[in-house]
Amino acid sequence: MKLQQSKGGGGLGTKSVLTDETRALLMARYHLDKPIMLRYWLWLKEIAQLDFGHSFTDQRPVLEKIKERLPVSLVFGISSILVALLVGIPLGLLSARYQNTWLDRGVALLVIAMYSVPVYVLGILLLTFLGGPDFLNFFPIYGIQSDAYDSLSFLGRVGDRLFHFVLPCICYCIGSLAFITQQQRASILDALQQDYVRTARAKGVSEFGVFLKHAFRNSLIPIATILGAMVPSILGGGVIIERLFSIPGLGLLSFESLLERDYPTIMANFTISAFLSLLGIFASDLMYVLVDPRIDFESEAE
């Protein structure tokens, strides 16, 4: 169904010339001629079938557009979470292990720097100094692949993707990495003050064994909670970064949909964000079982 639109915008947000017949067809198509509770029920029924409707901007199925963008956001989001965990936890452990030393102060300074720099400022700095022609000009500055990607070998394609991946990944994980590092340091220092740690030391367990075997596992409980909050950022946290680096992910799709008032696509993105929030809570619960042997789902159920 095509509408005659005036210039200067997209979607249904622009002034359109609608006849009474066209208006009635639109009302019926989007269930606007039905009571609000029935509309809500029909919307839930369609969502359960993964039918998000058609985009206002190009009349394509919203699910088709999401399928094109979702893998990109998942790769960047999951990779940034893994990098933040694999780097942040060891940094927090080192900072706590060598508390009040130059290493601890250096990590603290690094964390403050990572907290202080906004993502968009960091992205601009990386693009200017590492990707811009005026300085190193080492990394690509936009997209997820080169123009000659299709002509490359398999290893060449992998390397090309990784090359495009570096700068956005730094921006994705910088905030989470700083937060995890600080939380890991505080958590393990708190664990080292507990009675079971003092008992282990009294039994002659080495300081290294006390640190890793007794304190480390219990210090991961707050990290499991943080992990649940990081999962929704796979969608929402990438809006600025994807816009800055021209990455065709869900974040950029959400931004474009908001500008063009593409309501079906906006609602689909909100639904996916809610699902990721639930997935993050579920992942946190699983992590609790792994890091704390006192938690058992079966015993709780009984």
Tab-separated table of C-alpha atoms in Angstrom:
chain	number	residue	atom	x	y	z
A	1	MET	CA	0.000	0.000	0.000
A	2	LYS	CA	1.618	3.248	-1.109
A	3	LEU	CA	0.773	6.658	0.257
A	4	GLN	CA	1.318	9.971	-1.478
A	5	GLN	CA	3.773	11.796	0.816
A	6	SER	CA	5.235	15.246	0.865
A	7	LYS	CA	9.019	15.683	0.726
A	8	GLY	CA	11.196	16.168	3.786
A	9	GLY	CA	10.741	13.000	5.842
A	10	GLY	CA	9.969	9.330	5.917
A	11	GLY	CA	7.441	6.835	7.217
A	12	LEU	CA	4.008	7.946	8.397
A	13	GLY	CA	5.501	10.931	10.186
A	14	THR	CA	5.188	13.100	7.054
A	15	LYS	CA	2.083	14.737	5.707
A	16	SER	CA	0.232	12.228	3.529
A	17	VAL	CA	-2.765	12.666	1.276
A	18	LEU	CA	-5.255	10.059	2.505
A	19	THR	CA	-8.667	9.354	1.099
A	20	ASP	CA	-11.387	8.023	3.381
A	21	GLU	CA	-11.037	4.618	1.734
A	22	THR	CA	-7.281	4.517	2.303
A	23	ARG	CA	-7.719	5.644	5.899
A	24	ALA	CA	-10.245	2.859	6.516
A	25	LEU	CA	-7.879	0.292	5.000
A	26	LEU	CA	-5.044	1.490	7.243
A	27	MET	CA	-7.268	1.381	10.325
A	28	ALA	CA	-8.260	-2.197	9.511
A	29	ARG	CA	-4.702	-3.259	8.671
A	30	TYR	CA	-3.281	-2.077	12.000
A	31	HIS	CA	-6.398	-3.052	14.021
A	32	LEU	CA	-7.061	0.557	14.934
A	33	ASP	CA	-10.791	0.040	14.321
A	34	LYS	CA	-11.022	-2.415	17.233
A	35	PRO	CA	-11.224	-1.887	21.023
A	36	ILE	CA	-7.897	-1.283	22.741
A	37	MET	CA	-7.872	-4.557	24.701
A	38	LEU	CA	-8.580	-6.543	21.544
A	39	ARG	CA	-5.806	-4.623	19.765
A	40	TYR	CA	-3.400	-5.525	22.545
A	41	TRP	CA	-4.391	-9.192	22.389
A	42	LEU	CA	-3.923	-9.280	18.612
A	43	TRP	CA	-0.514	-7.609	18.999
A	44	LEU	CA	0.570	-10.187	21.597
A	45	LYS	CA	-0.630	-12.992	19.331
A	46	GLU	CA	1.404	-11.629	16.424
A	47	ILE	CA	4.489	-11.137	18.608
A	48	ALA	CA	4.228	-14.749	19.807
A	49	GLN	CA	4.402	-15.785	16.145
A	50	LEU	CA	7.359	-13.410	15.550
A	51	ASP	CA	5.169	-11.321	13.280
A	52	PHE	CA	6.261	-7.730	13.917
A	53	GLY	CA	4.381	-6.369	10.923
A	54	HIS	CA	5.807	-4.365	8.045
A	55	SER	CA	8.076	-1.350	8.197
A	56	PHE	CA	6.481	2.004	7.484
A	57	THR	CA	9.531	3.196	5.561
A	58	ASP	CA	9.979	0.475	2.929
A	59	GLN	CA	7.067	-1.936	3.573
A	60	ARG	CA	9.481	-4.803	4.202
A	61	PRO	CA	8.692	-7.306	6.987
A	62	VAL	CA	10.269	-6.058	10.208
A	63	LEU	CA	11.485	-9.555	11.059
A	64	GLU	CA	13.407	-9.658	7.778
A	65	LYS	CA	15.164	-6.381	8.615
A	66	ILE	CA	16.001	-7.623	12.109
A	67	LYS	CA	17.451	-10.866	10.749
A	68	GLU	CA	19.833	-8.811	8.616
A	69	ARG	CA	21.027	-6.673	11.548
A	70	LEU	CA	20.861	-9.054	14.524
A	71	PRO	CA	23.987	-11.159	13.744
A	72	VAL	CA	26.137	-8.023	13.590
A	73	SER	CA	24.934	-6.755	16.969
A	74	LEU	CA	25.263	-10.211	18.530
A	75	VAL	CA	28.870	-10.578	17.383
A	76	PHE	CA	29.872	-7.182	18.728
A	77	GLY	CA	27.807	-7.469	21.909
A	78	ILE	CA	28.869	-10.974	22.924
A	79	SER	CA	32.503	-10.323	22.001
A	80	SER	CA	32.586	-7.120	24.056
A	81	ILE	CA	31.142	-8.950	27.072
A	82	LEU	CA	33.742	-11.715	26.759
A	83	VAL	CA	36.580	-9.203	26.394
A	84	ALA	CA	35.338	-7.240	29.404
A	85	LEU	CA	35.186	-10.418	31.513
A	86	LEU	CA	38.481	-11.920	30.329
A	87	VAL	CA	40.385	-8.662	30.854
A	88	GLY	CA	38.473	-7.054	33.713
A	89	ILE	CA	38.502	-10.017	36.107
A	90	PRO	CA	42.307	-10.596	35.931
A	91	LEU	CA	42.918	-6.845	36.274
A	92	GLY	CA	40.714	-6.741	39.364
A	93	LEU	CA	42.496	-9.764	40.828
A	94	LEU	CA	45.936	-8.245	40.212
A	95	SER	CA	44.873	-4.945	41.726
A	96	ALA	CA	43.556	-6.678	44.846
A	97	ARG	CA	46.496	-9.080	45.114
A	98	TYR	CA	48.982	-6.198	45.095
A	99	GLN	CA	46.848	-3.766	47.060
A	100	ASN	CA	48.352	-0.326	47.746
A	101	THR	CA	51.279	-0.931	45.381
A	102	TRP	CA	52.215	0.864	42.176
A	103	LEU	CA	50.357	-1.829	40.223
A	104	ASP	CA	47.158	-1.214	42.185
A	105	ARG	CA	47.439	2.538	41.662
A	106	GLY	CA	48.125	2.051	37.958
A	107	VAL	CA	45.015	-0.109	37.528
A	108	ALA	CA	42.971	2.436	39.499
A	109	LEU	CA	44.203	5.224	37.233
A	110	LEU	CA	43.346	3.154	34.157
A	111	VAL	CA	39.842	2.461	35.482
A	112	ILE	CA	39.253	6.165	36.192
A	113	ALA	CA	40.385	7.024	32.668
A	114	MET	CA	38.049	4.417	31.142
A	115	TYR	CA	35.145	5.689	33.240
A	116	SER	CA	35.819	9.332	32.425
A	117	VAL	CA	35.939	9.187	28.630
A	118	PRO	CA	32.476	9.118	26.995
A	119	VAL	CA	32.032	6.471	24.316
A	120	TYR	CA	31.502	8.943	21.494
A	121	VAL	CA	34.620	10.908	22.486
A	122	LEU	CA	36.667	7.702	22.609
A	123	GLY	CA	35.306	6.666	19.217
A	124	ILE	CA	36.234	9.997	17.657
A	125	LEU	CA	39.734	9.803	19.148
A	126	LEU	CA	40.227	6.274	17.846
A	127	LEU	CA	38.972	7.224	14.397
A	128	THR	CA	41.189	10.303	14.317
A	129	PHE	CA	44.464	8.857	15.591
A	130	LEU	CA	44.245	5.180	14.572
A	131	GLY	CA	42.067	5.364	11.471
A	132	GLY	CA	42.322	8.891	10.133
A	133	PRO	CA	44.665	9.744	7.251
A	134	ASP	CA	46.321	12.538	9.246
A	135	PHE	CA	47.903	10.131	11.774
A	136	LEU	CA	48.480	6.343	11.808
A	137	ASN	CA	45.748	5.446	9.309
A	138	PHE	CA	46.003	1.833	10.457
A	139	PHE	CA	42.416	0.656	11.058
A	140	PRO	CA	39.313	1.026	8.853
A	141	ILE	CA	37.015	3.811	9.958
A	142	TYR	CA	33.589	2.520	8.888
A	143	GLY	CA	31.619	-0.628	8.141
A	144	ILE	CA	32.355	-4.269	8.936
A	145	GLN	CA	34.157	-5.253	5.738
A	146	SER	CA	36.235	-3.801	2.915
A	147	ASP	CA	34.951	-3.089	-0.584
A	148	ALA	CA	37.065	-5.955	-1.959
A	149	TYR	CA	35.793	-8.421	0.671
A	150	ASP	CA	34.184	-10.816	-1.833
A	151	SER	CA	37.442	-11.257	-3.758
A	152	LEU	CA	39.457	-12.246	-0.663
A	153	SER	CA	40.351	-15.766	0.429
A	154	PHE	CA	38.797	-17.312	3.538
A	155	LEU	CA	41.672	-16.254	5.782
A	156	GLY	CA	41.678	-12.856	4.102
A	157	ARG	CA	37.991	-12.408	4.901
A	158	VAL	CA	38.541	-13.396	8.527
A	159	GLY	CA	41.418	-10.959	8.837
A	160	ASP	CA	39.430	-8.210	7.137
A	161	ARG	CA	36.507	-8.655	9.526
A	162	LEU	CA	38.822	-8.697	12.558
A	163	PHE	CA	40.545	-5.554	11.296
A	164	HIS	CA	37.194	-3.748	11.102
A	165	PHE	CA	36.253	-5.204	14.476
A	166	VAL	CA	39.033	-3.731	16.657
A	167	LEU	CA	38.031	-0.080	17.095
A	168	PRO	CA	34.273	-0.654	17.637
A	169	CYS	CA	35.011	-3.464	20.099
A	170	ILE	CA	37.197	-1.143	22.187
A	171	CYS	CA	34.329	1.328	22.386
A	172	TYR	CA	31.822	-1.419	23.158
A	173	CYS	CA	33.699	-2.947	26.099
A	174	ILE	CA	35.518	0.024	27.657
A	175	GLY	CA	32.791	0.948	30.151
A	176	SER	CA	31.967	-2.638	31.143
A	177	LEU	CA	35.648	-3.488	31.475
A	178	ALA	CA	36.253	-0.612	33.899
A	179	PHE	CA	33.180	-1.510	35.965
A	180	ILE	CA	34.036	-5.208	36.153
A	181	THR	CA	37.646	-4.446	37.134
A	182	GLN	CA	36.560	-2.220	40.016
A	183	GLN	CA	33.839	-4.607	41.188
A	184	GLN	CA	36.158	-7.615	41.048
A	185	ARG	CA	38.781	-5.812	43.139
A	186	ALA	CA	36.249	-4.721	45.766
A	187	SER	CA	34.570	-8.148	45.837
A	188	ILE	CA	37.712	-10.189	46.371
A	189	LEU	CA	39.040	-7.782	49.010
A	190	ASP	CA	35.767	-8.261	50.865
A	191	ALA	CA	36.020	-12.052	50.486
A	192	LEU	CA	39.541	-12.022	51.933
A	193	GLN	CA	38.143	-10.575	55.170
A	194	GLN	CA	35.686	-13.424	55.742
A	195	ASP	CA	35.998	-16.047	58.495
A	196	TYR	CA	36.491	-18.993	56.139
A	197	VAL	CA	39.548	-17.284	54.670
A	198	ARG	CA	41.059	-16.737	58.107
A	199	THR	CA	40.332	-20.398	58.918
A	200	ALA	CA	42.102	-21.511	55.726
A	201	ARG	CA	45.125	-19.424	56.633
A	202	ALA	CA	45.146	-20.858	60.148
A	203	LYS	CA	45.223	-24.367	58.663
A	204	GLY	CA	48.410	-23.492	56.779
A	205	VAL	CA	46.983	-22.977	53.293
A	206	SER	CA	49.323	-20.866	51.184
A	207	GLU	CA	48.384	-17.284	50.407
A	208	PHE	CA	48.121	-18.145	46.720
A	209	GLY	CA	45.781	-21.047	47.519
A	210	VAL	CA	43.672	-18.880	49.802
A	211	PHE	CA	43.408	-16.224	47.131
A	212	LEU	CA	42.398	-18.469	44.234
A	213	LYS	CA	40.707	-21.458	45.826
A	214	HIS	CA	38.756	-19.837	48.655
A	215	ALA	CA	38.293	-16.137	47.912
A	216	PHE	CA	38.154	-16.002	44.117
A	217	ARG	CA	35.106	-18.201	43.557
A	218	ASN	CA	32.977	-16.375	46.109
A	219	SER	CA	34.058	-13.021	44.718
A	220	LEU	CA	32.451	-13.895	41.378
A	221	ILE	CA	28.898	-13.613	42.735
A	222	PRO	CA	28.680	-9.820	42.144
A	223	ILE	CA	30.176	-10.352	38.672
A	224	ALA	CA	27.349	-12.781	37.891
A	225	THR	CA	24.872	-10.041	38.779
A	226	ILE	CA	26.690	-7.562	36.540
A	227	LEU	CA	26.611	-10.074	33.675
A	228	GLY	CA	22.820	-10.066	33.750
A	229	ALA	CA	22.773	-6.294	33.359
A	230	MET	CA	25.284	-6.413	30.485
A	231	VAL	CA	23.225	-8.670	28.201
A	232	PRO	CA	20.578	-6.022	27.253
A	233	SER	CA	23.422	-3.703	26.226
A	234	ILE	CA	23.902	-5.953	23.173
A	235	LEU	CA	21.053	-3.948	21.645
A	236	GLY	CA	20.812	-0.639	23.476
A	237	GLY	CA	24.482	-0.008	24.151
A	238	GLY	CA	25.485	-0.031	20.508
A	239	VAL	CA	23.384	2.855	19.189
A	240	ILE	CA	26.092	5.530	19.415
A	241	ILE	CA	28.902	3.180	18.405
A	242	GLU	CA	27.077	1.762	15.395
A	243	ARG	CA	26.157	5.255	14.296
A	244	LEU	CA	29.739	6.455	14.711
A	245	PHE	CA	31.362	3.540	12.856
A	246	SER	CA	28.497	3.001	10.340
A	247	ILE	CA	27.930	-0.547	11.556
A	248	PRO	CA	24.676	-2.075	10.219
A	249	GLY	CA	23.435	-3.455	13.540
A	250	LEU	CA	20.250	-3.280	15.588
A	251	GLY	CA	21.409	-0.126	17.355
A	252	LEU	CA	21.654	1.788	14.091
A	253	LEU	CA	18.331	0.298	12.959
A	254	SER	CA	16.687	1.570	16.163
A	255	PHE	CA	18.153	5.025	15.632
A	256	GLU	CA	16.956	5.203	12.041
A	257	SER	CA	13.514	3.898	13.010
A	258	LEU	CA	13.101	6.570	15.675
A	259	LEU	CA	14.046	9.310	13.233
A	260	GLU	CA	11.531	8.058	10.655
A	261	ARG	CA	8.817	7.151	13.182
A	262	ASP	CA	8.788	3.577	11.997
A	263	TYR	CA	6.659	2.295	14.863
A	264	PRO	CA	6.543	-1.436	13.987
A	265	THR	CA	10.347	-1.553	13.888
A	266	ILE	CA	10.606	0.455	17.111
A	267	MET	CA	8.237	-1.926	18.911
A	268	ALA	CA	10.172	-4.920	17.593
A	269	ASN	CA	13.424	-3.493	18.966
A	270	PHE	CA	11.823	-2.825	22.343
A	271	THR	CA	10.504	-6.399	22.413
A	272	ILE	CA	13.952	-7.818	21.638
A	273	SER	CA	15.466	-5.591	24.341
A	274	ALA	CA	12.962	-6.928	26.885
A	275	PHE	CA	13.763	-10.494	25.836
A	276	LEU	CA	17.490	-9.823	26.276
A	277	SER	CA	16.802	-8.458	29.761
A	278	LEU	CA	15.044	-11.698	30.709
A	279	LEU	CA	17.878	-13.677	29.122
A	280	GLY	CA	20.375	-11.706	31.218
A	281	ILE	CA	18.494	-12.507	34.430
A	282	PHE	CA	18.438	-16.195	33.473
A	283	ALA	CA	22.180	-16.124	32.728
A	284	SER	CA	22.823	-14.542	36.131
A	285	ASP	CA	20.857	-17.312	37.851
A	286	LEU	CA	22.912	-19.958	36.057
A	287	MET	CA	26.125	-18.180	37.039
A	288	TYR	CA	25.027	-18.163	40.694
A	289	VAL	CA	24.759	-21.963	40.620
A	290	LEU	CA	28.212	-22.303	39.059
A	291	VAL	CA	30.076	-19.968	41.415
A	292	ASP	CA	28.212	-20.657	44.667
A	293	PRO	CA	27.720	-24.329	45.626
A	294	ARG	CA	25.209	-23.320	48.308
A	295	ILE	CA	22.685	-22.384	45.602
A	296	ASP	CA	20.760	-25.311	44.158
A	297	PHE	CA	17.648	-24.953	42.031
A	298	GLU	CA	16.392	-28.449	42.871
A	299	SER	CA	16.593	-27.928	46.617
A	300	GLU	CA	14.892	-24.553	46.263
A	301	ALA	CA	12.083	-26.162	44.288
A	302	GLU	CA	11.547	-28.768	46.993
